[in-house]
């Protein structure tokens, strides 16, 4: 019912987030665009298997948004790091109705030719201290991963660590089946392992 769509690396600036990805993976990102509703902007990297990665940050040239920014970016500080993972669904309302409260309400969004809906919590923070996946429903026929140039980078493992990771795994078990995703009990952290043209690499959060 839901499937891994992309992962997000945040930075205090977009340049910091992009540099962090490029230094860790050894490949260049492509320009993304702006998100007017949340006053953020991004750069993108196409991954194998229909996935992609986005470097994201607050857009200093945008007006203050009318609501908290997604991915808890209003409180972001420190070094650039992996902060979020995003799963797509064909029916956002049904997915939200089946999941516990806290995953958010649909927000209609657009960037260029892309149209999508994202479930965003009112306060900007997802369940399990922002460790739960954000949910997205694409409304355009072309997925971003299909128009990004091939990078030769493949996600091998996404590890979601949280003191109550077993509870998050239980919640998602009926709706998400992906052998690449692991849930581990411990101090909150997210780590992605990749196969790249330069060998195995990691980005952690």
PDB file of C-alpha atoms in Angstrom:
ATOM      1  CA  UNK A   1       0.000   0.000   0.000  1.00  0.00           C
ATOM      2  CA  UNK A   2       2.980   2.311   0.566  1.00  0.00           C
ATOM      3  CA  UNK A   3       6.433   2.113  -0.994  1.00  0.00           C
ATOM      4  CA  UNK A   4       9.738   3.879  -0.456  1.00  0.00           C
ATOM      5  CA  UNK A   5       9.870   6.915  -2.728  1.00  0.00           C
ATOM      6  CA  UNK A   6      12.860   9.055  -1.745  1.00  0.00           C
ATOM      7  CA  UNK A   7      15.056  10.212   1.122  1.00  0.00           C
ATOM      8  CA  UNK A   8      15.858  13.737   2.311  1.00  0.00           C
ATOM      9  CA  UNK A   9      19.143  15.223   3.489  1.00  0.00           C
ATOM     10  CA  UNK A  10      18.690  18.582   5.205  1.00  0.00           C
ATOM     11  CA  UNK A  11      21.150  21.389   5.783  1.00  0.00           C
ATOM     12  CA  UNK A  12      21.142  24.856   7.285  1.00  0.00           C
ATOM     13  CA  UNK A  13      21.634  25.968   3.682  1.00  0.00           C
ATOM     14  CA  UNK A  14      21.004  24.129   0.445  1.00  0.00           C
ATOM     15  CA  UNK A  15      24.668  24.482  -0.472  1.00  0.00           C
ATOM     16  CA  UNK A  16      25.654  22.658   2.737  1.00  0.00           C
ATOM     17  CA  UNK A  17      23.140  19.863   2.157  1.00  0.00           C
ATOM     18  CA  UNK A  18      24.212  19.430  -1.466  1.00  0.00           C
ATOM     19  CA  UNK A  19      27.917  19.462  -0.592  1.00  0.00           C
ATOM     20  CA  UNK A  20      27.332  16.831   2.097  1.00  0.00           C
ATOM     21  CA  UNK A  21      25.693  14.470  -0.394  1.00  0.00           C
ATOM     22  CA  UNK A  22      28.231  15.051  -3.134  1.00  0.00           C
ATOM     23  CA  UNK A  23      31.211  14.554  -0.821  1.00  0.00           C
ATOM     24  CA  UNK A  24      29.771  11.393   0.694  1.00  0.00           C
ATOM     25  CA  UNK A  25      28.581   9.755  -2.527  1.00  0.00           C
ATOM     26  CA  UNK A  26      31.068  11.182  -5.001  1.00  0.00           C
ATOM     27  CA  UNK A  27      28.428  12.197  -7.548  1.00  0.00           C
ATOM     28  CA  UNK A  28      26.902  15.529  -8.537  1.00  0.00           C
ATOM     29  CA  UNK A  29      23.327  16.543  -7.788  1.00  0.00           C
ATOM     30  CA  UNK A  30      21.007  18.261 -10.245  1.00  0.00           C
ATOM     31  CA  UNK A  31      19.139  21.502  -9.628  1.00  0.00           C
ATOM     32  CA  UNK A  32      15.691  21.033  -8.126  1.00  0.00           C
ATOM     33  CA  UNK A  33      13.481  23.993  -7.383  1.00  0.00           C
ATOM     34  CA  UNK A  34      11.458  25.834  -4.764  1.00  0.00           C
ATOM     35  CA  UNK A  35       8.492  24.828  -2.611  1.00  0.00           C
ATOM     36  CA  UNK A  36       6.460  27.981  -2.074  1.00  0.00           C
ATOM     37  CA  UNK A  37       4.072  26.600   0.554  1.00  0.00           C
ATOM     38  CA  UNK A  38       6.899  25.657   2.915  1.00  0.00           C
ATOM     39  CA  UNK A  39       9.541  28.180   1.777  1.00  0.00           C
ATOM     40  CA  UNK A  40      12.166  25.542   1.044  1.00  0.00           C
ATOM     41  CA  UNK A  41      14.275  24.586  -1.967  1.00  0.00           C
ATOM     42  CA  UNK A  42      16.128  21.487  -3.064  1.00  0.00           C
ATOM     43  CA  UNK A  43      18.626  19.719  -5.311  1.00  0.00           C
ATOM     44  CA  UNK A  44      18.133  16.176  -6.571  1.00  0.00           C
ATOM     45  CA  UNK A  45      19.938  12.929  -7.280  1.00  0.00           C
ATOM     46  CA  UNK A  46      18.436  10.070  -9.253  1.00  0.00           C
ATOM     47  CA  UNK A  47      18.979   6.654  -7.679  1.00  0.00           C
ATOM     48  CA  UNK A  48      18.564   3.214  -9.164  1.00  0.00           C
ATOM     49  CA  UNK A  49      15.312   1.235  -8.744  1.00  0.00           C
ATOM     50  CA  UNK A  50      13.041   4.246  -9.236  1.00  0.00           C
ATOM     51  CA  UNK A  51      14.168   6.128  -6.137  1.00  0.00           C
ATOM     52  CA  UNK A  52      15.743   9.528  -5.691  1.00  0.00           C
ATOM     53  CA  UNK A  53      17.443  11.657  -3.060  1.00  0.00           C
ATOM     54  CA  UNK A  54      16.831  15.292  -2.285  1.00  0.00           C
ATOM     55  CA  UNK A  55      19.031  17.794  -0.518  1.00  0.00           C
ATOM     56  CA  UNK A  56      16.696  20.313   1.111  1.00  0.00           C
ATOM     57  CA  UNK A  57      16.898  23.493   3.175  1.00  0.00           C
ATOM     58  CA  UNK A  58      15.010  26.624   4.115  1.00  0.00           C
ATOM     59  CA  UNK A  59      14.885  29.073   1.211  1.00  0.00           C
ATOM     60  CA  UNK A  60      16.263  32.418   2.475  1.00  0.00           C
ATOM     61  CA  UNK A  61      14.749  34.272  -0.473  1.00  0.00           C
ATOM     62  CA  UNK A  62      11.195  33.113   0.247  1.00  0.00           C
ATOM     63  CA  UNK A  63       8.625  34.766   2.467  1.00  0.00           C
ATOM     64  CA  UNK A  64       7.957  33.244   5.877  1.00  0.00           C
ATOM     65  CA  UNK A  65       5.449  30.412   5.359  1.00  0.00           C
ATOM     66  CA  UNK A  66       1.999  30.516   6.911  1.00  0.00           C
ATOM     67  CA  UNK A  67       2.574  27.210   8.701  1.00  0.00           C
ATOM     68  CA  UNK A  68       5.520  25.254  10.134  1.00  0.00           C
ATOM     69  CA  UNK A  69       7.864  23.897   7.493  1.00  0.00           C
ATOM     70  CA  UNK A  70       7.801  20.200   6.667  1.00  0.00           C
ATOM     71  CA  UNK A  71      10.474  17.783   7.922  1.00  0.00           C
ATOM     72  CA  UNK A  72      10.807  19.885  11.100  1.00  0.00           C
ATOM     73  CA  UNK A  73      13.086  22.268   9.181  1.00  0.00           C
ATOM     74  CA  UNK A  74      12.139  25.230  11.395  1.00  0.00           C
ATOM     75  CA  UNK A  75      14.185  23.646  14.174  1.00  0.00           C
ATOM     76  CA  UNK A  76      17.011  22.269  12.045  1.00  0.00           C
ATOM     77  CA  UNK A  77      20.544  23.252  13.039  1.00  0.00           C
ATOM     78  CA  UNK A  78      24.017  21.830  12.839  1.00  0.00           C
ATOM     79  CA  UNK A  79      25.724  19.794  10.161  1.00  0.00           C
ATOM     80  CA  UNK A  80      23.872  18.567   7.088  1.00  0.00           C
ATOM     81  CA  UNK A  81      22.494  15.073   7.606  1.00  0.00           C
ATOM     82  CA  UNK A  82      19.903  12.515   6.592  1.00  0.00           C
ATOM     83  CA  UNK A  83      16.668  13.518   8.322  1.00  0.00           C
ATOM     84  CA  UNK A  84      13.682  11.925   6.594  1.00  0.00           C
ATOM     85  CA  UNK A  85      12.379   9.174   4.382  1.00  0.00           C
ATOM     86  CA  UNK A  86       9.291   9.466   2.229  1.00  0.00           C
ATOM     87  CA  UNK A  87       6.887   6.762   1.052  1.00  0.00           C
ATOM     88  CA  UNK A  88       4.436   7.063  -1.805  1.00  0.00           C
ATOM     89  CA  UNK A  89       0.881   5.820  -1.914  1.00  0.00           C
ATOM     90  CA  UNK A  90      -1.807   5.791  -4.586  1.00  0.00           C
ATOM     91  CA  UNK A  91      -4.479   6.901  -2.103  1.00  0.00           C
ATOM     92  CA  UNK A  92      -3.282   9.319   0.549  1.00  0.00           C
ATOM     93  CA  UNK A  93      -6.590   9.638   2.404  1.00  0.00           C
ATOM     94  CA  UNK A  94      -6.981   5.876   2.758  1.00  0.00           C
ATOM     95  CA  UNK A  95      -3.395   5.475   3.953  1.00  0.00           C
ATOM     96  CA  UNK A  96      -3.851   8.192   6.567  1.00  0.00           C
ATOM     97  CA  UNK A  97      -7.123   6.673   7.752  1.00  0.00           C
ATOM     98  CA  UNK A  98      -5.397   3.342   8.384  1.00  0.00           C
ATOM     99  CA  UNK A  99      -2.423   4.807  10.224  1.00  0.00           C
ATOM    100  CA  UNK A 100      -2.466   6.304  13.738  1.00  0.00           C
ATOM    101  CA  UNK A 101      -2.950  10.028  14.232  1.00  0.00           C
ATOM    102  CA  UNK A 102       0.084  12.205  13.709  1.00  0.00           C
ATOM    103  CA  UNK A 103       1.090  11.464  10.129  1.00  0.00           C
ATOM    104  CA  UNK A 104      -0.499  14.729   9.047  1.00  0.00           C
ATOM    105  CA  UNK A 105      -3.114  16.030   6.652  1.00  0.00           C
ATOM    106  CA  UNK A 106      -2.856  16.297   2.851  1.00  0.00           C
ATOM    107  CA  UNK A 107      -1.351  19.469   1.421  1.00  0.00           C
ATOM    108  CA  UNK A 108      -1.536  20.160  -2.325  1.00  0.00           C
ATOM    109  CA  UNK A 109       1.865  21.081  -3.751  1.00  0.00           C
ATOM    110  CA  UNK A 110       3.499  21.864  -7.071  1.00  0.00           C
ATOM    111  CA  UNK A 111       6.921  22.595  -8.509  1.00  0.00           C
ATOM    112  CA  UNK A 112       7.266  23.216 -12.212  1.00  0.00           C
ATOM    113  CA  UNK A 113       5.323  20.494 -14.024  1.00  0.00           C
ATOM    114  CA  UNK A 114       5.158  18.304 -10.924  1.00  0.00           C
ATOM    115  CA  UNK A 115       1.979  18.033  -8.878  1.00  0.00           C
ATOM    116  CA  UNK A 116       1.679  16.042  -5.673  1.00  0.00           C
ATOM    117  CA  UNK A 117      -0.002  15.798  -2.288  1.00  0.00           C
ATOM    118  CA  UNK A 118       1.968  15.398   0.911  1.00  0.00           C
ATOM    119  CA  UNK A 119       0.752  14.477   4.373  1.00  0.00           C
ATOM    120  CA  UNK A 120       2.296  17.079   6.682  1.00  0.00           C
ATOM    121  CA  UNK A 121       1.668  17.285  10.436  1.00  0.00           C
ATOM    122  CA  UNK A 122       0.361  20.627  11.654  1.00  0.00           C
ATOM    123  CA  UNK A 123       3.513  21.187  13.704  1.00  0.00           C
ATOM    124  CA  UNK A 124       5.848  19.886  11.004  1.00  0.00           C
ATOM    125  CA  UNK A 125       7.100  16.938  13.073  1.00  0.00           C
ATOM    126  CA  UNK A 126       6.290  13.356  12.086  1.00  0.00           C
ATOM    127  CA  UNK A 127       5.586  10.595  14.648  1.00  0.00           C
ATOM    128  CA  UNK A 128       8.426   8.889  16.521  1.00  0.00           C
ATOM    129  CA  UNK A 129      10.418  12.119  16.717  1.00  0.00           C
ATOM    130  CA  UNK A 130      10.383  12.584  12.947  1.00  0.00           C
ATOM    131  CA  UNK A 131      11.492   8.983  12.342  1.00  0.00           C
ATOM    132  CA  UNK A 132       8.214   7.857  10.755  1.00  0.00           C
ATOM    133  CA  UNK A 133       7.985   8.211   6.979  1.00  0.00           C
ATOM    134  CA  UNK A 134       6.278  11.146   5.345  1.00  0.00           C
ATOM    135  CA  UNK A 135       3.565  10.098   2.897  1.00  0.00           C
ATOM    136  CA  UNK A 136       3.278  11.396  -0.643  1.00  0.00           C
ATOM    137  CA  UNK A 137       0.839  10.880  -3.520  1.00  0.00           C
ATOM    138  CA  UNK A 138       2.063  11.900  -6.963  1.00  0.00           C
ATOM    139  CA  UNK A 139      -0.520  13.467  -9.246  1.00  0.00           C
ATOM    140  CA  UNK A 140       1.556  13.640 -12.400  1.00  0.00           C
ATOM    141  CA  UNK A 141       2.281  10.695 -14.670  1.00  0.00           C
ATOM    142  CA  UNK A 142       6.040  11.227 -14.620  1.00  0.00           C
ATOM    143  CA  UNK A 143       7.853  10.471 -11.381  1.00  0.00           C
ATOM    144  CA  UNK A 144      10.870  12.715 -10.629  1.00  0.00           C
ATOM    145  CA  UNK A 145      13.228   9.722 -10.638  1.00  0.00           C
ATOM    146  CA  UNK A 146      12.391   9.085 -14.293  1.00  0.00           C
ATOM    147  CA  UNK A 147      13.604  12.487 -15.464  1.00  0.00           C
ATOM    148  CA  UNK A 148      16.785  12.661 -13.388  1.00  0.00           C
ATOM    149  CA  UNK A 149      19.991  11.519 -15.045  1.00  0.00           C
ATOM    150  CA  UNK A 150      21.383   8.166 -13.988  1.00  0.00           C
ATOM    151  CA  UNK A 151      23.962   8.426 -11.214  1.00  0.00           C
ATOM    152  CA  UNK A 152      24.918   4.788 -10.780  1.00  0.00           C
ATOM    153  CA  UNK A 153      23.981   5.046  -7.099  1.00  0.00           C
ATOM    154  CA  UNK A 154      21.727   2.410  -5.559  1.00  0.00           C
ATOM    155  CA  UNK A 155      20.251   2.437  -2.061  1.00  0.00           C
ATOM    156  CA  UNK A 156      21.282  -0.782  -0.374  1.00  0.00           C
ATOM    157  CA  UNK A 157      19.969  -0.261   3.160  1.00  0.00           C
ATOM    158  CA  UNK A 158      17.936   2.298   5.084  1.00  0.00           C
ATOM    159  CA  UNK A 159      18.230   1.881   8.849  1.00  0.00           C
ATOM    160  CA  UNK A 160      15.743   3.677  11.070  1.00  0.00           C
ATOM    161  CA  UNK A 161      16.854   3.699  14.691  1.00  0.00           C
ATOM    162  CA  UNK A 162      14.634   4.932  17.527  1.00  0.00           C
ATOM    163  CA  UNK A 163      13.997   3.924  21.173  1.00  0.00           C
ATOM    164  CA  UNK A 164      10.566   2.670  20.078  1.00  0.00           C
ATOM    165  CA  UNK A 165      11.516   1.446  16.599  1.00  0.00           C
ATOM    166  CA  UNK A 166       9.713  -1.834  17.190  1.00  0.00           C
ATOM    167  CA  UNK A 167       6.476   0.094  17.614  1.00  0.00           C
ATOM    168  CA  UNK A 168       7.035   1.969  14.357  1.00  0.00           C
ATOM    169  CA  UNK A 169       7.835  -1.300  12.588  1.00  0.00           C
ATOM    170  CA  UNK A 170       4.620  -2.839  13.905  1.00  0.00           C
ATOM    171  CA  UNK A 171       2.554   0.101  12.665  1.00  0.00           C
ATOM    172  CA  UNK A 172       4.043  -0.075   9.175  1.00  0.00           C
ATOM    173  CA  UNK A 173       4.288  -3.852   8.821  1.00  0.00           C
ATOM    174  CA  UNK A 174       0.844  -4.254   7.258  1.00  0.00           C
ATOM    175  CA  UNK A 175       1.437  -1.542   4.661  1.00  0.00           C
ATOM    176  CA  UNK A 176       5.146  -1.488   3.806  1.00  0.00           C
ATOM    177  CA  UNK A 177       7.215  -4.434   2.586  1.00  0.00           C
ATOM    178  CA  UNK A 178      10.801  -3.590   1.683  1.00  0.00           C
ATOM    179  CA  UNK A 179      13.811  -5.718   2.629  1.00  0.00           C
ATOM    180  CA  UNK A 180      16.077  -2.677   2.349  1.00  0.00           C
ATOM    181  CA  UNK A 181      14.464  -0.989   5.360  1.00  0.00           C
ATOM    182  CA  UNK A 182      15.499  -2.020   8.866  1.00  0.00           C
ATOM    183  CA  UNK A 183      14.159  -0.816  12.220  1.00  0.00           C
ATOM    184  CA  UNK A 184      16.495  -0.918  15.221  1.00  0.00           C
ATOM    185  CA  UNK A 185      15.840   0.107  18.814  1.00  0.00           C
ATOM    186  CA  UNK A 186      18.324   2.691  20.071  1.00  0.00           C
ATOM    187  CA  UNK A 187      19.075   6.389  20.102  1.00  0.00           C
ATOM    188  CA  UNK A 188      17.307   8.159  17.239  1.00  0.00           C
ATOM    189  CA  UNK A 189      19.310   7.966  14.018  1.00  0.00           C
ATOM    190  CA  UNK A 190      18.719   7.308  10.333  1.00  0.00           C
ATOM    191  CA  UNK A 191      21.416   5.855   8.094  1.00  0.00           C
ATOM    192  CA  UNK A 192      21.403   5.070   4.376  1.00  0.00           C
ATOM    193  CA  UNK A 193      23.949   2.728   2.804  1.00  0.00           C
ATOM    194  CA  UNK A 194      24.610   2.946  -0.920  1.00  0.00           C
ATOM    195  CA  UNK A 195      26.445   1.184  -3.704  1.00  0.00           C
ATOM    196  CA  UNK A 196      28.098   3.870  -5.826  1.00  0.00           C
ATOM    197  CA  UNK A 197      30.525   4.010  -8.770  1.00  0.00           C
ATOM    198  CA  UNK A 198      33.182   4.608  -6.103  1.00  0.00           C
ATOM    199  CA  UNK A 199      32.225   1.686  -3.882  1.00  0.00           C
ATOM    200  CA  UNK A 200      30.051   1.442  -0.750  1.00  0.00           C
ATOM    201  CA  UNK A 201      29.158   4.767   0.870  1.00  0.00           C
ATOM    202  CA  UNK A 202      26.921   5.973   3.709  1.00  0.00           C
ATOM    203  CA  UNK A 203      24.975   9.050   4.721  1.00  0.00           C
ATOM    204  CA  UNK A 204      23.796   9.186   8.316  1.00  0.00           C
ATOM    205  CA  UNK A 205      21.587  11.404  10.394  1.00  0.00           C
TER     206      UNK A 205
END
